[in-house]
Amino acid sequence: MFADDFAPDCYWTQDAPPPAAPPGPPPAAADVVIVGSGYTGLTAARETALAGRATLVLDSGPLGGGCSARNGGQVAFSIKPGHGVLTARHGARVATRIYQEALEAVANLRALARDQRLDCDWRDVGCFVGAHTPRLFGALVHEAESQPQGLEMPFRVVPRERQAEEIDTPFYHGGVVYPGDAALHPAKLIVALHARAAAAGADFRAHCAVEAIVRTRGGFEVQTSQGTVRARQVLIATNGYTGRFAPWHRRRILPIGSYIIATEALDPALVRRLIPHGRNIGDTRRVVVYYRPSPDGRRILFGGRAAAGETDARRCVPRLRSMLAQIFPELAGVRVSRAWMGFVGFTFDTLPHLGERDGLYCCMGYCGQGLPSATYYGRKIGLTMAGRPGGETALAGLSFPSRPLYTGNPWFLPAAIVGYRLRDALGI
Ligand SMILES: Cc1cc2nc3c(=O)[nH]c(=O)nc-3n(C[C@H](O)[C@H](O)[C@H](O)COP(=O)(O)OP(=O)(O)OC[C@H]3O[C@@H](n4cnc5c(N)ncnc54)[C@H](O)[C@@H]3O)c2cc1C
């Protein structure tokens, strides 16, 4: 099952290792300290640095070493609640604005990648969403056809008879193609965003964990594993890795492990036959799976929730591999060359949250789809902190919910996953 070169490591960082950060302790003071160097932290840092604020980005691990260098690289519309649900919760105006922002987020990332010529293997491949039961094919089509007026994403219905044009599998009962989705290389994007923030003047320290943030008269004292930094403003950009140093935020984020494997190198003709247009693929199961060809077209990267509780990535290989073979039976004997995982940050209302509370800024909670939204909202929070226009968002001012007795460990998740799996198996 394991290829000879197997490593329990991220496929992406092989050809895009983490950017280097200056060695040594952090400086004694900065205008802005950003905790976390993923897409959120790096895009925010560029804006505060461009505004002339001395900006320091700290990470407890390598730069970009959280979700941002290790995700599936699939760029899609990324607001989970439907327009109707958002309208009931927040009114039609806010719901529509949240939807517009989600569309803008994808367009922004595309413009950034293409117009700024970011070296991140951007591909406008689109996405195929497969229905895993006949009833859910109807539901998929209904969902695509009833998108809110004026906010529609283009789509194309693919009946089962024509499914082989999109994906060579007997597993699905038809699906829907969203041609506006895209794919990229997540770790190359980190390298590019780091370069932009550094060029704007931001400073960085890796392996420098924030242990406490203490309010002082002029701002904050940020205590780290490498020394203390005084800061006028602090941004918490730790998403699914938010630790005890930020207990209020930790009570509002559900860290949920997502697991991926990369197959061994396959014949590119085989990969092209299985996924002819090289699209991103997802399906209707509640326990999410997502997969796509690697940028060189030689491997399939297959991810999802492979275990009820959290475990190490290597232990998820048998399950992910058999899920892959369930879709592509001819890959039953395929070997796996990489396996890795990361913690996505969910929220109780499945919306991202950003803003300021008691002088501390935060931006987090992309619910597993941070490629467009972390880059988009990271920029907005950076502009807000810098006092520049453009930071306005419909999400500002929405309350960031928690639940009684929840302190940051989603102990209830394994039971929920088992329930979702059962519903997936029954097709309900
Ligand atoms: C396996 C997987 C697949 C995914 N697939 C997709 C996908 O296909 N498409 C998509 O849109 N999204 C996907 N996501 C989600 C996406 O990667 C995230 O939403 C996004 O990267 C979040 O960026 P971020 O900067 O907010 O957080 P992160 O990139 O997670 O960065 C947070 C950083 O904070 C640091 N940190 C934490 N605590 C401290 C501390 N005390 N001191 C200093 N630093 C600290 C961490 O080390 C980390 O580097 C996936 C995620 C995973 C794990």
Tab-separated table of C-alpha atoms and ligand atoms in Angstrom:
chain	number	residue	atom	x	y	z
A	1	MET	CA	0.000	0.000	0.000
A	2	PHE	CA	2.940	2.349	0.665
A	3	ALA	CA	5.229	3.373	-2.205
A	4	ASP	CA	8.963	2.855	-1.686
A	5	ASP	CA	9.412	6.611	-1.314
A	6	PHE	CA	6.471	6.973	1.105
A	7	ALA	CA	6.766	9.760	3.662
A	8	PRO	CA	4.171	10.934	6.193
A	9	ASP	CA	4.676	14.417	4.890
A	10	CYS	CA	2.990	17.061	2.784
A	11	TYR	CA	3.262	16.566	-0.998
A	12	TRP	CA	3.291	20.322	-1.709
A	13	THR	CA	6.287	21.320	0.387
A	14	GLN	CA	8.559	18.971	-1.610
A	15	ASP	CA	8.905	21.568	-4.368
A	16	ALA	CA	7.936	24.657	-2.352
A	17	PRO	CA	9.612	24.498	1.067
A	18	PRO	CA	8.618	27.057	3.719
A	19	PRO	CA	10.101	30.524	3.189
A	20	ALA	CA	13.075	31.297	5.426
A	21	ALA	CA	12.642	33.721	8.323
A	22	PRO	CA	15.459	35.702	9.957
A	23	PRO	CA	17.000	33.772	12.874
A	24	GLY	CA	17.120	35.010	16.437
A	25	PRO	CA	14.636	36.472	18.876
A	26	PRO	CA	11.943	38.907	17.757
A	27	PRO	CA	12.588	42.648	17.972
A	28	ALA	CA	11.563	44.379	21.211
A	29	ALA	CA	8.737	46.336	19.593
A	30	ALA	CA	6.565	46.541	16.478
A	31	ASP	CA	3.519	48.554	15.496
A	32	VAL	CA	1.635	45.427	14.461
A	33	VAL	CA	2.200	41.842	15.587
A	34	ILE	CA	0.450	39.148	13.562
A	35	VAL	CA	0.154	35.721	15.153
A	36	GLY	CA	0.109	33.088	12.401
A	37	SER	CA	1.792	33.108	8.985
A	38	GLY	CA	-0.811	31.401	6.816
A	39	TYR	CA	-2.743	33.121	4.031
A	40	THR	CA	-4.570	35.300	6.579
A	41	GLY	CA	-1.451	36.518	8.354
A	42	LEU	CA	0.562	37.090	5.176
A	43	THR	CA	-2.122	39.040	3.299
A	44	ALA	CA	-2.885	41.158	6.373
A	45	ALA	CA	0.832	41.801	6.926
A	46	ARG	CA	1.278	43.160	3.422
A	47	GLU	CA	-1.428	45.765	3.981
A	48	THR	CA	-0.190	46.967	7.374
A	49	ALA	CA	3.398	47.067	6.098
A	50	LEU	CA	2.340	48.983	2.955
A	51	ALA	CA	0.673	51.515	5.265
A	52	GLY	CA	4.048	52.111	6.901
A	53	ARG	CA	3.388	50.138	10.103
A	54	ALA	CA	6.342	48.147	11.427
A	55	THR	CA	4.821	44.685	11.033
A	56	LEU	CA	6.075	41.481	12.615
A	57	VAL	CA	4.592	38.066	11.709
A	58	LEU	CA	5.182	35.273	14.214
A	59	ASP	CA	4.613	31.567	13.752
A	60	SER	CA	5.067	28.725	16.205
A	61	GLY	CA	6.223	26.487	13.343
A	62	PRO	CA	7.683	27.067	9.876
A	63	LEU	CA	6.173	29.968	7.929
A	64	GLY	CA	2.896	28.860	6.351
A	65	GLY	CA	3.156	25.550	8.182
A	66	GLY	CA	-0.504	25.420	9.287
A	67	CYS	CA	-3.280	24.627	6.816
A	68	SER	CA	-2.086	27.047	4.207
A	69	ALA	CA	0.788	25.029	2.760
A	70	ARG	CA	-0.994	21.709	3.142
A	71	ASN	CA	-4.492	22.040	1.708
A	72	GLY	CA	-6.174	20.546	-1.352
A	73	GLY	CA	-5.540	23.602	-3.520
A	74	GLN	CA	-9.185	23.821	-4.639
A	75	VAL	CA	-10.593	27.303	-5.139
A	76	ALA	CA	-14.389	27.481	-4.882
A	77	PHE	CA	-17.257	29.662	-3.707
A	78	SER	CA	-16.723	29.365	-0.003
A	79	ILE	CA	-19.710	30.460	2.042
A	80	LYS	CA	-21.400	27.407	3.510
A	81	PRO	CA	-24.851	28.621	4.643
A	82	GLY	CA	-27.386	29.039	1.836
A	83	HIS	CA	-28.716	32.482	0.939
A	84	GLY	CA	-32.081	31.613	2.507
A	85	VAL	CA	-30.465	30.611	5.796
A	86	LEU	CA	-28.397	33.801	5.867
A	87	THR	CA	-31.471	35.895	5.065
A	88	ALA	CA	-33.364	34.328	7.972
A	89	ARG	CA	-30.430	34.978	10.303
A	90	HIS	CA	-29.199	38.398	9.203
A	91	GLY	CA	-31.700	39.860	6.718
A	92	ALA	CA	-31.637	39.913	2.919
A	93	ARG	CA	-29.227	42.830	2.562
A	94	VAL	CA	-26.475	41.257	4.691
A	95	ALA	CA	-27.074	37.818	3.122
A	96	THR	CA	-26.677	39.218	-0.380
A	97	ARG	CA	-23.571	41.151	0.568
A	98	ILE	CA	-21.991	38.047	2.154
A	99	TYR	CA	-22.669	36.155	-1.094
A	100	GLN	CA	-21.219	38.981	-3.189
A	101	GLU	CA	-18.084	38.955	-1.047
A	102	ALA	CA	-17.705	35.191	-1.516
A	103	LEU	CA	-17.867	35.692	-5.300
A	104	GLU	CA	-15.426	38.604	-5.063
A	105	ALA	CA	-13.046	36.453	-2.992
A	106	VAL	CA	-12.663	33.927	-5.826
A	107	ALA	CA	-12.316	36.714	-8.407
A	108	ASN	CA	-9.698	38.461	-6.250
A	109	LEU	CA	-7.580	35.361	-5.868
A	110	ARG	CA	-7.798	34.727	-9.614
A	111	ALA	CA	-6.768	38.326	-10.328
A	112	LEU	CA	-3.923	38.091	-7.811
A	113	ALA	CA	-2.622	34.838	-9.264
A	114	ARG	CA	-2.998	35.831	-12.906
A	115	ASP	CA	-2.412	39.596	-12.999
A	116	GLN	CA	0.433	39.592	-10.484
A	117	ARG	CA	1.776	36.445	-12.164
A	118	LEU	CA	2.071	34.594	-8.864
A	119	ASP	CA	3.955	31.361	-9.349
A	120	CYS	CA	1.283	29.056	-7.890
A	121	ASP	CA	0.252	26.725	-10.751
A	122	TRP	CA	-3.122	28.449	-11.106
A	123	ARG	CA	-5.463	26.486	-13.390
A	124	ASP	CA	-9.032	27.386	-14.352
A	125	VAL	CA	-10.113	23.766	-14.311
A	126	GLY	CA	-13.608	24.021	-12.802
A	127	CYS	CA	-15.131	21.510	-10.429
A	128	PHE	CA	-17.347	18.452	-10.854
A	129	VAL	CA	-19.656	17.677	-7.926
A	130	GLY	CA	-20.920	14.088	-8.103
A	131	ALA	CA	-24.200	12.808	-6.669
A	132	HIS	CA	-23.656	9.656	-4.657
A	133	THR	CA	-27.354	8.663	-4.888
A	134	PRO	CA	-30.014	9.241	-7.571
A	135	ARG	CA	-32.071	11.353	-5.145
A	136	LEU	CA	-29.096	13.599	-4.415
A	137	PHE	CA	-28.577	14.141	-8.154
A	138	GLY	CA	-32.006	15.827	-8.150
A	139	ALA	CA	-31.045	17.841	-5.066
A	140	LEU	CA	-27.744	18.934	-6.666
A	141	VAL	CA	-29.488	20.101	-9.819
A	142	HIS	CA	-32.172	21.889	-7.802
A	143	GLU	CA	-29.498	23.667	-5.759
A	144	ALA	CA	-27.670	24.818	-8.893
A	145	GLU	CA	-30.892	25.986	-10.534
A	146	SER	CA	-32.135	27.905	-7.513
A	147	GLN	CA	-29.093	30.084	-6.884
A	148	PRO	CA	-30.007	33.579	-5.700
A	149	GLN	CA	-30.883	35.899	-8.556
A	150	GLY	CA	-28.041	38.113	-9.696
A	151	LEU	CA	-25.506	36.015	-7.739
A	152	GLU	CA	-25.525	32.891	-9.881
A	153	MET	CA	-22.392	30.935	-10.633
A	154	PRO	CA	-22.378	29.339	-14.082
A	155	PHE	CA	-23.019	25.581	-13.990
A	156	ARG	CA	-23.698	22.646	-16.268
A	157	VAL	CA	-25.755	19.582	-15.384
A	158	VAL	CA	-24.084	16.274	-16.274
A	159	PRO	CA	-26.481	13.309	-16.401
A	160	ARG	CA	-25.112	9.882	-15.571
A	161	GLU	CA	-25.084	8.825	-19.256
A	162	ARG	CA	-22.554	11.590	-20.001
A	163	GLN	CA	-20.600	11.337	-16.776
A	164	ALA	CA	-17.556	9.714	-18.405
A	165	GLU	CA	-16.892	13.035	-20.128
A	166	GLU	CA	-16.102	14.423	-16.665
A	167	ILE	CA	-14.994	11.461	-14.591
A	168	ASP	CA	-14.540	7.809	-15.427
A	169	THR	CA	-16.405	6.217	-12.525
A	170	PRO	CA	-19.528	4.149	-11.980
A	171	PHE	CA	-19.778	5.591	-8.442
A	172	TYR	CA	-21.821	8.729	-9.129
A	173	HIS	CA	-25.350	9.188	-10.450
A	174	GLY	CA	-24.526	12.276	-12.468
A	175	GLY	CA	-23.385	15.628	-11.195
A	176	VAL	CA	-22.966	19.324	-11.797
A	177	VAL	CA	-19.925	21.145	-13.204
A	178	TYR	CA	-19.032	24.590	-11.883
A	179	PRO	CA	-16.573	25.877	-14.497
A	180	GLY	CA	-15.603	28.963	-12.450
A	181	ASP	CA	-13.672	26.960	-9.830
A	182	ALA	CA	-9.891	26.720	-10.024
A	183	ALA	CA	-6.921	24.780	-8.696
A	184	LEU	CA	-3.544	25.956	-7.440
A	185	HIS	CA	-0.412	24.848	-5.600
A	186	PRO	CA	-0.996	25.896	-1.981
A	187	ALA	CA	2.626	25.907	-0.813
A	188	LYS	CA	3.769	27.920	-3.842
A	189	LEU	CA	1.042	30.405	-2.937
A	190	ILE	CA	2.569	30.724	0.547
A	191	VAL	CA	5.989	31.415	-0.965
A	192	ALA	CA	4.482	34.075	-3.244
A	193	LEU	CA	2.410	35.753	-0.509
A	194	HIS	CA	5.408	35.779	1.815
A	195	ALA	CA	7.510	37.445	-0.897
A	196	ARG	CA	4.837	40.140	-1.355
A	197	ALA	CA	4.555	40.817	2.378
A	198	ALA	CA	8.352	40.887	2.758
A	199	ALA	CA	8.690	43.251	-0.222
A	200	ALA	CA	6.195	45.570	1.504
A	201	GLY	CA	8.492	45.605	4.546
A	202	ALA	CA	7.033	42.991	6.930
A	203	ASP	CA	9.394	41.121	9.246
A	204	PHE	CA	9.032	37.458	10.240
A	205	ARG	CA	10.016	34.974	12.922
A	206	ALA	CA	9.385	31.244	12.582
A	207	HIS	CA	9.387	28.745	15.467
A	208	CYS	CA	8.421	31.595	17.756
A	209	ALA	CA	5.235	30.592	19.590
A	210	VAL	CA	3.053	33.229	21.168
A	211	GLU	CA	2.372	32.123	24.730
A	212	ALA	CA	0.413	35.067	26.113
A	213	ILE	CA	-0.894	38.462	25.060
A	214	VAL	CA	-1.002	40.951	27.917
A	215	ARG	CA	-2.728	44.318	27.638
A	216	THR	CA	-0.575	47.331	28.543
A	217	ARG	CA	-1.233	51.073	28.556
A	218	GLY	CA	0.058	51.665	25.042
A	219	GLY	CA	-1.127	48.388	23.498
A	220	PHE	CA	0.032	44.848	24.179
A	221	GLU	CA	2.936	42.803	25.409
A	222	VAL	CA	3.229	39.675	23.274
A	223	GLN	CA	5.105	36.990	25.180
A	224	THR	CA	6.687	34.377	22.925
A	225	SER	CA	8.921	31.338	23.297
A	226	GLN	CA	11.788	33.577	22.039
A	227	GLY	CA	11.170	36.752	24.019
A	228	THR	CA	8.663	39.549	24.476
A	229	VAL	CA	7.502	42.065	21.850
A	230	ARG	CA	5.584	45.275	22.567
A	231	ALA	CA	2.928	46.036	19.971
A	232	ARG	CA	0.328	48.692	19.368
A	233	GLN	CA	-1.944	46.293	17.497
A	234	VAL	CA	-2.204	42.494	17.452
A	235	LEU	CA	-3.953	40.242	14.927
A	236	ILE	CA	-4.805	36.661	15.810
A	237	ALA	CA	-4.581	34.715	12.544
A	238	THR	CA	-4.255	31.198	13.902
A	239	ASN	CA	-7.559	29.737	12.608
A	240	GLY	CA	-7.733	25.953	13.320
A	241	TYR	CA	-4.512	26.160	15.368
A	242	THR	CA	-5.772	28.751	17.864
A	243	GLY	CA	-4.306	27.756	21.221
A	244	ARG	CA	-4.635	28.620	24.877
A	245	PHE	CA	-3.002	32.035	24.432
A	246	ALA	CA	-6.331	33.210	22.975
A	247	PRO	CA	-9.028	31.549	25.101
A	248	TRP	CA	-11.921	33.723	23.872
A	249	HIS	CA	-11.193	32.834	20.239
A	250	ARG	CA	-10.442	29.208	21.040
A	251	ARG	CA	-13.962	28.887	22.455
A	252	ARG	CA	-15.310	29.909	19.051
A	253	ILE	CA	-13.215	27.746	16.705
A	254	LEU	CA	-13.687	24.024	16.114
A	255	PRO	CA	-10.376	22.525	14.928
A	256	ILE	CA	-11.243	19.632	12.622
A	257	GLY	CA	-8.594	17.418	11.048
A	258	SER	CA	-8.638	16.920	7.297
A	259	TYR	CA	-6.460	14.187	5.783
A	260	ILE	CA	-4.916	13.803	2.314
A	261	ILE	CA	-2.963	11.205	0.387
A	262	ALA	CA	-0.962	11.559	-2.823
A	263	THR	CA	-0.779	8.446	-4.982
A	264	GLU	CA	2.477	7.210	-6.413
A	265	ALA	CA	3.313	8.613	-9.870
A	266	LEU	CA	0.832	7.140	-12.376
A	267	ASP	CA	0.753	7.091	-16.157
A	268	PRO	CA	-0.474	10.629	-17.015
A	269	ALA	CA	-2.723	9.088	-19.710
A	270	LEU	CA	-4.507	7.104	-16.993
A	271	VAL	CA	-5.042	10.206	-14.832
A	272	ARG	CA	-6.345	12.063	-17.912
A	273	ARG	CA	-8.788	9.266	-18.661
A	274	LEU	CA	-10.068	9.137	-15.085
A	275	ILE	CA	-10.446	12.942	-14.774
A	276	PRO	CA	-10.398	14.152	-18.408
A	277	HIS	CA	-10.421	17.917	-17.778
A	278	GLY	CA	-8.210	17.778	-14.689
A	279	ARG	CA	-11.030	19.238	-12.618
A	280	ASN	CA	-11.404	19.429	-8.863
A	281	ILE	CA	-13.883	16.802	-7.700
A	282	GLY	CA	-16.222	16.765	-4.718
A	283	ASP	CA	-19.465	14.949	-4.021
A	284	THR	CA	-22.702	15.012	-2.056
A	285	ARG	CA	-21.531	13.070	0.992
A	286	ARG	CA	-21.731	14.869	4.317
A	287	VAL	CA	-18.383	13.418	5.327
A	288	VAL	CA	-16.576	15.461	2.720
A	289	VAL	CA	-14.170	14.072	0.121
A	290	TYR	CA	-12.213	16.205	-2.324
A	291	TYR	CA	-9.726	15.172	-4.974
A	292	ARG	CA	-7.900	16.354	-8.074
A	293	PRO	CA	-4.874	15.568	-10.213
A	294	SER	CA	-1.530	17.009	-9.089
A	295	PRO	CA	-0.360	19.990	-11.180
A	296	ASP	CA	1.979	17.707	-13.192
A	297	GLY	CA	-0.966	15.410	-13.968
A	298	ARG	CA	0.810	12.313	-12.642
A	299	ARG	CA	-0.854	11.738	-9.286
A	300	ILE	CA	-4.245	11.957	-7.677
A	301	LEU	CA	-4.438	13.906	-4.430
A	302	PHE	CA	-7.351	12.536	-2.437
A	303	GLY	CA	-8.548	14.103	0.790
A	304	GLY	CA	-11.312	13.917	3.301
A	305	ARG	CA	-12.291	13.045	6.797
A	306	ALA	CA	-10.761	9.593	7.141
A	307	ALA	CA	-11.276	8.846	10.836
A	308	ALA	CA	-13.983	9.578	13.403
A	309	GLY	CA	-11.453	10.955	15.903
A	310	GLU	CA	-8.163	12.689	15.137
A	311	THR	CA	-5.238	10.414	14.344
A	312	ASP	CA	-1.939	10.579	12.508
A	313	ALA	CA	-2.014	10.852	8.742
A	314	ARG	CA	-0.277	7.524	8.115
A	315	ARG	CA	-3.065	5.626	9.869
A	316	CYS	CA	-5.607	7.163	7.505
A	317	VAL	CA	-3.925	5.766	4.401
A	318	PRO	CA	-5.894	2.464	4.254
A	319	ARG	CA	-9.253	4.199	4.520
A	320	LEU	CA	-8.483	7.029	2.074
A	321	ARG	CA	-7.020	4.546	-0.394
A	322	SER	CA	-10.092	2.333	-0.234
A	323	MET	CA	-12.354	5.397	-0.660
A	324	LEU	CA	-10.327	6.258	-3.779
A	325	ALA	CA	-10.662	2.691	-5.076
A	326	GLN	CA	-14.417	2.770	-4.438
A	327	ILE	CA	-14.581	5.620	-6.966
A	328	PHE	CA	-11.907	4.332	-9.371
A	329	PRO	CA	-11.872	0.506	-9.029
A	330	GLU	CA	-8.847	0.249	-11.323
A	331	LEU	CA	-6.803	2.103	-8.697
A	332	ALA	CA	-7.434	-0.662	-6.134
A	333	GLY	CA	-3.752	-1.617	-6.219
A	334	VAL	CA	-2.328	1.896	-6.293
A	335	ARG	CA	0.384	2.748	-3.799
A	336	VAL	CA	0.549	5.896	-1.733
A	337	SER	CA	3.601	8.136	-1.651
A	338	ARG	CA	2.534	10.909	0.753
A	339	ALA	CA	-0.002	11.287	3.565
A	340	TRP	CA	-0.568	14.363	5.683
A	341	MET	CA	-3.205	16.271	7.609
A	342	GLY	CA	-4.052	19.691	8.962
A	343	PHE	CA	-6.632	21.355	11.199
A	344	VAL	CA	-9.291	23.426	9.491
A	345	GLY	CA	-11.090	26.012	11.626
A	346	PHE	CA	-14.882	25.662	11.713
A	347	THR	CA	-17.245	28.026	13.489
A	348	PHE	CA	-20.605	27.367	15.106
A	349	ASP	CA	-22.457	29.453	12.500
A	350	THR	CA	-20.246	28.165	9.615
A	351	LEU	CA	-19.224	31.736	8.693
A	352	PRO	CA	-15.767	33.326	8.873
A	353	HIS	CA	-15.363	36.023	11.521
A	354	LEU	CA	-13.146	39.068	11.587
A	355	GLY	CA	-12.965	42.241	13.547
A	356	GLU	CA	-11.756	43.751	16.780
A	357	ARG	CA	-12.611	42.974	20.398
A	358	ASP	CA	-11.030	44.686	23.387
A	359	GLY	CA	-8.342	46.032	21.066
A	360	LEU	CA	-7.371	42.585	19.740
A	361	TYR	CA	-8.064	41.859	16.076
A	362	CYS	CA	-8.889	38.435	14.656
A	363	CYS	CA	-9.677	36.894	11.263
A	364	MET	CA	-10.533	33.186	11.126
A	365	GLY	CA	-13.120	30.429	10.691
A	366	TYR	CA	-13.172	29.651	6.964
A	367	CYS	CA	-14.739	26.229	7.560
A	368	GLY	CA	-12.339	24.314	5.325
A	369	GLN	CA	-12.410	26.727	2.382
A	370	GLY	CA	-9.871	29.375	3.204
A	371	LEU	CA	-8.050	29.695	-0.102
A	372	PRO	CA	-10.318	32.442	-1.417
A	373	SER	CA	-11.613	33.698	1.931
A	374	ALA	CA	-8.387	33.823	3.984
A	375	THR	CA	-6.675	35.818	1.224
A	376	TYR	CA	-9.723	38.088	0.842
A	377	TYR	CA	-10.587	38.677	4.505
A	378	GLY	CA	-6.913	38.733	5.514
A	379	ARG	CA	-6.516	41.748	3.244
A	380	LYS	CA	-9.634	43.354	4.680
A	381	ILE	CA	-8.506	43.008	8.286
A	382	GLY	CA	-5.063	44.358	7.319
A	383	LEU	CA	-6.661	47.417	5.711
A	384	THR	CA	-8.892	47.915	8.771
A	385	MET	CA	-5.928	47.752	11.148
A	386	ALA	CA	-4.042	50.210	8.950
A	387	GLY	CA	-7.029	52.593	9.007
A	388	ARG	CA	-7.290	52.435	5.219
A	389	PRO	CA	-10.439	52.210	3.106
A	390	GLY	CA	-11.468	48.860	1.644
A	391	GLY	CA	-11.688	46.893	4.887
A	392	GLU	CA	-15.481	47.055	5.077
A	393	THR	CA	-17.272	43.708	5.054
A	394	ALA	CA	-20.768	42.379	5.641
A	395	LEU	CA	-19.290	40.033	8.248
A	396	ALA	CA	-18.157	42.902	10.468
A	397	GLY	CA	-20.334	43.211	13.508
A	398	LEU	CA	-21.852	39.716	13.292
A	399	SER	CA	-21.588	38.075	16.682
A	400	PHE	CA	-18.982	35.307	16.874
A	401	PRO	CA	-20.875	32.497	18.586
A	402	SER	CA	-19.631	29.869	21.030
A	403	ARG	CA	-21.533	27.186	22.944
A	404	PRO	CA	-21.854	26.659	26.689
A	405	LEU	CA	-19.069	24.457	28.096
A	406	TYR	CA	-17.091	24.508	24.829
A	407	THR	CA	-13.448	25.434	25.475
A	408	GLY	CA	-11.732	24.443	22.228
A	409	ASN	CA	-11.811	20.646	22.105
A	410	PRO	CA	-14.623	19.344	19.883
A	411	TRP	CA	-15.110	16.140	21.904
A	412	PHE	CA	-18.499	15.601	20.238
A	413	LEU	CA	-17.030	15.337	16.721
A	414	PRO	CA	-16.416	11.547	16.537
A	415	ALA	CA	-20.077	10.828	17.334
A	416	ALA	CA	-21.198	13.404	14.758
A	417	ILE	CA	-18.941	11.859	12.085
A	418	VAL	CA	-20.331	8.384	12.769
A	419	GLY	CA	-23.866	9.796	12.409
A	420	TYR	CA	-22.971	11.573	9.149
A	421	ARG	CA	-21.389	8.411	7.744
A	422	LEU	CA	-24.555	6.494	8.473
A	423	ARG	CA	-26.648	9.121	6.703
A	424	ASP	CA	-24.238	9.068	3.748
A	425	ALA	CA	-24.525	5.283	3.526
A	426	LEU	CA	-28.340	5.514	3.599
A	427	GLY	CA	-28.292	8.367	1.098
A	428	ILE	CA	-30.295	10.696	3.354
B	1	LIG	C1	-6.008	18.972	4.515
B	1	LIG	C2	-6.643	20.300	4.207
B	1	LIG	C3	-7.222	20.514	2.961
B	1	LIG	C4	-7.796	21.755	2.672
B	1	LIG	N1	-8.257	21.973	1.404
B	1	LIG	C5	-8.702	23.201	1.051
B	1	LIG	C6	-9.051	23.482	-0.292
B	1	LIG	O1	-8.925	22.640	-1.177
B	1	LIG	N2	-9.532	24.714	-0.575
B	1	LIG	C7	-9.656	25.677	0.371
B	1	LIG	O2	-10.121	26.785	0.055
B	1	LIG	N3	-9.274	25.460	1.652
B	1	LIG	C8	-8.795	24.244	2.014
B	1	LIG	N4	-8.387	24.013	3.303
B	1	LIG	C9	-8.516	25.080	4.292
B	1	LIG	C10	-7.442	26.178	4.119
B	1	LIG	O3	-6.170	25.593	3.985
B	1	LIG	C11	-7.497	27.097	5.341
B	1	LIG	O4	-8.788	27.619	5.477
B	1	LIG	C12	-6.517	28.266	5.241
B	1	LIG	O5	-5.235	27.817	4.896
B	1	LIG	C13	-6.491	29.017	6.555
B	1	LIG	O6	-5.423	29.947	6.523
B	1	LIG	P1	-5.016	30.703	7.843
B	1	LIG	O7	-3.880	31.572	7.487
B	1	LIG	O8	-6.199	31.378	8.450
B	1	LIG	O9	-4.599	29.573	8.867
B	1	LIG	P2	-3.354	28.566	8.840
B	1	LIG	O10	-2.759	28.449	7.498
B	1	LIG	O11	-3.805	27.308	9.499
B	1	LIG	O12	-2.281	29.332	9.715
B	1	LIG	C14	-2.370	29.455	11.117
B	1	LIG	C15	-0.945	29.564	11.628
B	1	LIG	O13	-0.967	29.965	12.998
B	1	LIG	C16	0.192	29.425	13.607
B	1	LIG	N5	0.046	29.454	15.052
B	1	LIG	C17	-0.870	28.798	15.805
B	1	LIG	N6	-0.659	29.078	17.121
B	1	LIG	C18	0.371	29.958	17.188
B	1	LIG	C19	1.045	30.590	18.272
B	1	LIG	N7	0.667	30.381	19.533
B	1	LIG	N8	2.074	31.403	17.985
B	1	LIG	C20	2.462	31.625	16.697
B	1	LIG	N9	1.852	31.018	15.639
B	1	LIG	C21	0.820	30.189	15.887
B	1	LIG	C22	0.234	28.016	13.019
B	1	LIG	O14	1.505	27.434	13.160
B	1	LIG	C23	-0.169	28.263	11.575
B	1	LIG	O15	0.955	28.399	10.722
B	1	LIG	C24	-7.836	22.789	3.654
B	1	LIG	C25	-7.245	22.552	4.892
B	1	LIG	C26	-6.660	21.319	5.179
B	1	LIG	C27	-6.031	21.097	6.516
